CSV table of C-alpha atoms in Angstrom, one decimal:
chain,number,residue,atom,x,y,z
A,400,MET,CA,-10.5,-2.2,9.1
A,401,LYS,CA,-8.5,-1.5,12.2
A,402,ALA,CA,-4.9,-1.8,10.9
A,403,ILE,CA,-2.7,-1.9,7.9
A,404,PHE,CA,0.1,-4.5,7.6
A,405,LEU,CA,2.9,-3.4,5.2
A,406,ASP,CA,5.7,-5.4,3.7
A,407,TYR,CA,9.2,-3.8,3.8
A,408,THR,CA,11.5,-4.9,1.0
A,409,GLY,CA,10.2,-4.2,-2.4
A,410,THR,CA,7.1,-2.5,-1.0
A,411,MET,CA,8.5,0.2,1.1
A,412,VAL,CA,12.2,0.2,0.1
A,413,GLN,CA,13.8,-0.2,-3.3
A,414,GLU,CA,15.7,-3.3,-4.2
A,415,ASP,CA,17.6,-1.8,-7.1
A,416,GLU,CA,19.7,0.6,-5.1
A,417,PRO,CA,23.4,1.6,-4.8
A,418,TYR,CA,24.5,-0.8,-2.1
A,419,THR,CA,22.8,-3.7,-3.9
A,420,ARG,CA,24.6,-2.8,-7.1
A,421,GLU,CA,27.9,-2.5,-5.2
A,422,LEU,CA,27.4,-6.0,-3.8
A,423,LEU,CA,26.5,-7.4,-7.3
A,424,GLY,CA,29.6,-5.8,-8.8
A,425,TYR,CA,31.8,-7.4,-6.1
A,426,PHE,CA,30.3,-10.8,-6.7
A,427,ALA,CA,30.8,-10.4,-10.5
A,428,SER,CA,34.5,-9.5,-10.0
A,429,HIS,CA,35.3,-12.1,-7.3
A,430,SER,CA,33.3,-15.2,-8.4
A,431,ASP,CA,32.4,-17.4,-11.4
A,432,LEU,CA,29.0,-15.5,-11.6
A,433,LYS,CA,29.2,-12.6,-14.0
A,434,ASN,CA,25.7,-11.6,-14.9
A,435,PRO,CA,23.7,-9.6,-12.3
A,436,LYS,CA,20.5,-11.5,-13.0
A,437,GLU,CA,22.4,-14.8,-12.5
A,438,ILE,CA,23.9,-13.6,-9.3
A,439,LEU,CA,20.5,-12.5,-8.0
A,440,GLY,CA,19.0,-15.8,-9.0
A,441,VAL,CA,21.6,-17.8,-7.1
A,442,VAL,CA,21.6,-15.6,-4.0
A,443,TRP,CA,17.8,-15.1,-3.8
A,444,GLY,CA,17.2,-18.8,-4.3
A,445,LYS,CA,19.5,-19.6,-1.4
A,446,VAL,CA,17.8,-16.9,0.7
A,447,LYS,CA,14.4,-18.5,0.2
A,448,GLU,CA,15.8,-22.0,0.8
A,449,ILE,CA,17.4,-20.9,4.1
A,450,GLU,CA,14.3,-19.0,5.2
A,451,ALA,CA,12.1,-22.0,4.6
A,452,GLU,CA,14.2,-24.0,7.0
A,453,SER,CA,14.5,-21.2,9.5
A,454,PHE,CA,11.7,-22.1,11.9
A,455,GLY,CA,11.3,-22.6,15.7
A,456,ASP,CA,14.5,-24.0,17.3
A,457,ALA,CA,16.2,-23.9,13.9
A,458,PHE,CA,15.5,-20.2,13.3
A,459,ILE,CA,18.5,-18.1,12.4
A,460,LYS,CA,18.8,-14.3,12.1
A,461,ASN,CA,20.0,-12.3,9.1
A,462,ASP,CA,23.7,-12.2,9.8
A,463,GLU,CA,23.9,-16.0,10.0
A,464,LYS,CA,21.9,-16.3,6.8
A,465,VAL,CA,24.5,-14.1,5.0
A,466,ASP,CA,27.3,-16.3,6.4
A,467,ARG,CA,25.6,-19.4,4.9
A,468,ILE,CA,25.0,-17.7,1.6
A,469,LEU,CA,28.6,-16.5,1.2
A,470,ALA,CA,29.8,-20.0,2.2
A,471,HIS,CA,27.5,-21.6,-0.4
A,472,CYS,CA,28.7,-19.2,-3.1
A,473,ALA,CA,32.3,-19.8,-2.2
A,474,GLU,CA,31.9,-23.6,-2.4
A,475,ASN,CA,29.8,-23.7,-5.6
A,476,TYR,CA,30.6,-20.5,-7.5
A,477,GLY,CA,34.2,-19.8,-6.6
A,478,LEU,CA,33.4,-16.7,-4.5
A,479,GLN,CA,36.6,-15.1,-3.0
A,480,GLY,CA,37.5,-11.8,-1.6
A,481,ASP,CA,36.7,-9.9,1.6
A,482,PHE,CA,33.7,-11.6,3.2
A,483,SER,CA,33.6,-9.1,6.1
A,484,TYR,CA,33.3,-6.3,3.5
A,485,MET,CA,30.5,-8.1,1.7
A,486,HIS,CA,28.7,-8.7,5.0
A,487,ASP,CA,29.0,-5.1,5.8
A,488,VAL,CA,27.5,-4.0,2.5
A,489,TRP,CA,24.6,-6.4,3.1
A,490,ARG,CA,23.9,-4.7,6.4
A,491,LYS,CA,23.9,-1.3,4.7
A,492,ILE,CA,21.2,-2.6,2.3
A,493,TRP,CA,18.9,-3.6,5.2
A,494,VAL,CA,19.2,-0.2,6.8
A,495,HIS,CA,19.9,2.3,4.0
A,496,ALA,CA,17.8,1.1,1.0
A,497,PRO,CA,15.8,4.2,0.0
A,498,LEU,CA,12.1,4.5,0.3
A,499,TYR,CA,9.8,4.6,-2.7
A,500,ASP,CA,8.5,8.1,-3.2
A,501,ASP,CA,4.9,7.2,-2.2
A,502,VAL,CA,5.8,5.7,1.2
A,503,LYS,CA,6.1,8.8,3.4
A,504,PRO,CA,3.0,10.4,2.0
A,505,PHE,CA,1.1,7.1,2.6
A,506,PHE,CA,2.2,7.2,6.3
A,507,GLU,CA,1.2,10.8,6.6
A,508,ARG,CA,-2.3,10.2,5.1
A,509,ALA,CA,-3.1,6.9,6.6
A,510,LYS,CA,-6.0,7.0,9.1
A,511,LEU,CA,-5.2,3.5,10.4
A,512,PRO,CA,-2.1,2.3,12.3
A,513,ILE,CA,0.6,0.8,10.1
A,514,TYR,CA,2.5,-2.3,11.1
A,515,ILE,CA,5.6,-3.3,9.2
A,516,LEU,CA,6.1,-7.1,8.5
A,517,SER,CA,9.6,-8.2,7.4
A,518,ASN,CA,12.0,-11.1,7.4
A,519,ASP,CA,14.8,-8.7,8.3
A,520,ASP,CA,16.0,-8.4,11.9
A,521,LEU,CA,14.3,-6.0,14.3
A,522,CYS,CA,17.5,-4.0,15.0
A,523,TYR,CA,18.0,-3.2,11.3
A,524,LEU,CA,14.4,-2.3,10.7
A,525,GLU,CA,14.3,0.0,13.7
A,526,GLU,CA,17.4,1.8,12.6
A,527,SER,CA,16.0,2.1,9.1
A,528,MET,CA,12.8,3.7,10.4
A,529,ARG,CA,14.8,6.1,12.6
A,530,LEU,CA,16.9,7.3,9.7
A,531,LYS,CA,13.9,7.6,7.4
A,532,GLY,CA,11.8,9.5,9.9
A,533,LEU,CA,9.0,7.0,10.0
A,534,GLN,CA,7.0,5.9,13.0
A,535,PRO,CA,5.0,2.8,12.4
A,536,ALA,CA,2.6,1.6,15.0
A,537,GLY,CA,4.7,-1.5,15.3
A,538,ILE,CA,7.4,-3.7,13.6
A,539,ILE,CA,6.9,-7.4,13.3
A,540,SER,CA,10.1,-9.2,12.3
A,541,ALA,CA,10.7,-12.8,11.6
A,542,GLU,CA,12.8,-13.2,14.8
A,543,MET,CA,9.7,-12.1,16.8
A,544,ALA,CA,7.7,-14.9,15.3
A,545,GLY,CA,10.5,-17.5,15.0
A,546,ALA,CA,9.5,-17.9,11.3
A,547,CYS,CA,9.9,-16.1,8.0
A,548,LYS,CA,7.3,-15.1,5.5
A,549,PRO,CA,5.4,-16.8,3.9
A,550,HIS,CA,4.9,-18.8,7.1
A,551,ARG,CA,1.6,-18.0,8.8
A,552,LYS,CA,3.2,-17.5,12.2
A,553,ILE,CA,4.6,-14.0,11.3
A,554,PHE,CA,1.1,-12.9,10.3
A,555,GLU,CA,-0.4,-14.4,13.4
A,556,LYS,CA,2.2,-12.6,15.5
A,557,ALA,CA,1.3,-9.3,13.7
A,558,LEU,CA,-2.4,-9.8,14.5
A,559,GLU,CA,-1.4,-10.4,18.2
A,560,VAL,CA,0.7,-7.2,18.3
A,561,ALA,CA,-2.0,-5.2,16.5
A,562,GLY,CA,-4.8,-6.6,18.7
A,563,ALA,CA,-6.9,-7.3,15.6
A,564,LYS,CA,-8.7,-10.2,14.0
A,565,PRO,CA,-7.8,-11.3,10.4
A,566,ASP,CA,-10.9,-9.7,8.9
A,567,GLU,CA,-10.0,-6.3,10.5
A,568,VAL,CA,-6.7,-6.0,8.7
A,569,MET,CA,-5.3,-5.5,5.2
A,570,HIS,CA,-1.8,-6.6,4.1
A,571,ILE,CA,0.0,-4.7,1.3
A,572,GLY,CA,2.9,-6.4,-0.4
A,573,ASP,CA,4.7,-6.9,-3.7
A,574,SER,CA,5.0,-10.7,-3.6
A,575,VAL,CA,2.3,-13.2,-4.4
A,576,VAL,CA,4.0,-16.0,-2.6
A,577,SER,CA,5.2,-14.1,0.5
A,578,ASP,CA,2.4,-11.6,0.9
A,579,VAL,CA,-0.8,-12.3,-1.0
A,580,GLU,CA,-1.1,-16.0,-0.5
A,581,PRO,CA,-0.3,-16.3,3.2
A,582,ALA,CA,-2.4,-13.3,4.1
A,583,ARG,CA,-5.4,-14.7,2.2
A,584,LEU,CA,-5.0,-18.1,3.8
A,585,ILE,CA,-5.5,-16.8,7.3
A,586,GLY,CA,-8.3,-14.4,6.3
A,587,ILE,CA,-6.4,-11.1,6.0
A,588,THR,CA,-7.4,-8.9,3.1
A,589,PRO,CA,-4.5,-8.9,0.7
A,590,VAL,CA,-3.6,-5.9,-1.5
A,591,TYR,CA,-1.0,-6.7,-4.2
A,592,LEU,CA,1.4,-3.8,-5.0
A,593,SER,CA,2.7,-4.4,-8.5
A,594,ARG,CA,4.9,-1.3,-9.3
A,595,SER,CA,6.4,-2.4,-12.6
A,596,LYS,CA,3.6,-4.2,-14.5
A,597,PRO,CA,0.0,-5.1,-14.0
A,598,ALA,CA,-0.8,-8.7,-13.0
A,599,THR,CA,-4.4,-9.8,-12.5
A,600,LEU,CA,-5.0,-12.0,-9.5
A,601,ASP,CA,-8.5,-13.4,-8.9
A,602,GLY,CA,-10.3,-11.8,-6.0
A,603,VAL,CA,-7.3,-9.6,-5.0
A,604,ARG,CA,-7.1,-5.9,-5.2
A,605,GLU,CA,-4.1,-4.8,-7.3
A,606,ILE,CA,-2.5,-1.3,-7.1
A,607,ARG,CA,0.5,0.2,-8.9
A,608,SER,CA,1.4,2.6,-6.1
A,609,LEU,CA,0.4,3.3,-2.5
A,610,ASP,CA,-1.2,6.5,-3.7
A,611,GLU,CA,-4.0,4.4,-5.2
A,612,LEU,CA,-5.0,2.9,-1.9
């Protein structure tokens, strides 16, 4: 192995965090959606739909994705209120979501260079790393590849940046669809990080924390 690829959201940073809860609360009080799980389902489903269409000349960055999600929720779920405020909270999530406790020790102990792969924009990822005091060997964002995970182009871009072949890299992530499957398809060794509950995947190493690796 010559390098480690590491997913960002859900693997490095927590998804259940104060700014996310603030945004969910605002949605609940300003739309027809009242249940946090329902809100997450609607928003996350729209995120995945937009990201699947965001490719090549049709690629869009995070801020435009948010504009489209808010417009979708306004049209279909009666979302009202201060859209600029909601957009600003979203940006805070990208930058200020806290690290899991095992991330900094993992960076300190790792003997291989670590490259972060994320669908978030590079400017937000760089600011997050600066504030968190982490120095990855590189950051590969969707905008660099012109495609979002699980598209193979973002993994191919990461291999190009790392100067490595697929069989010289492992990719650690918390999503079967966005991390494990695309990594395995192009020959990268996947490591499935399942923090909450065990899930057996044939031929895939599963860990419950980065400490185990």
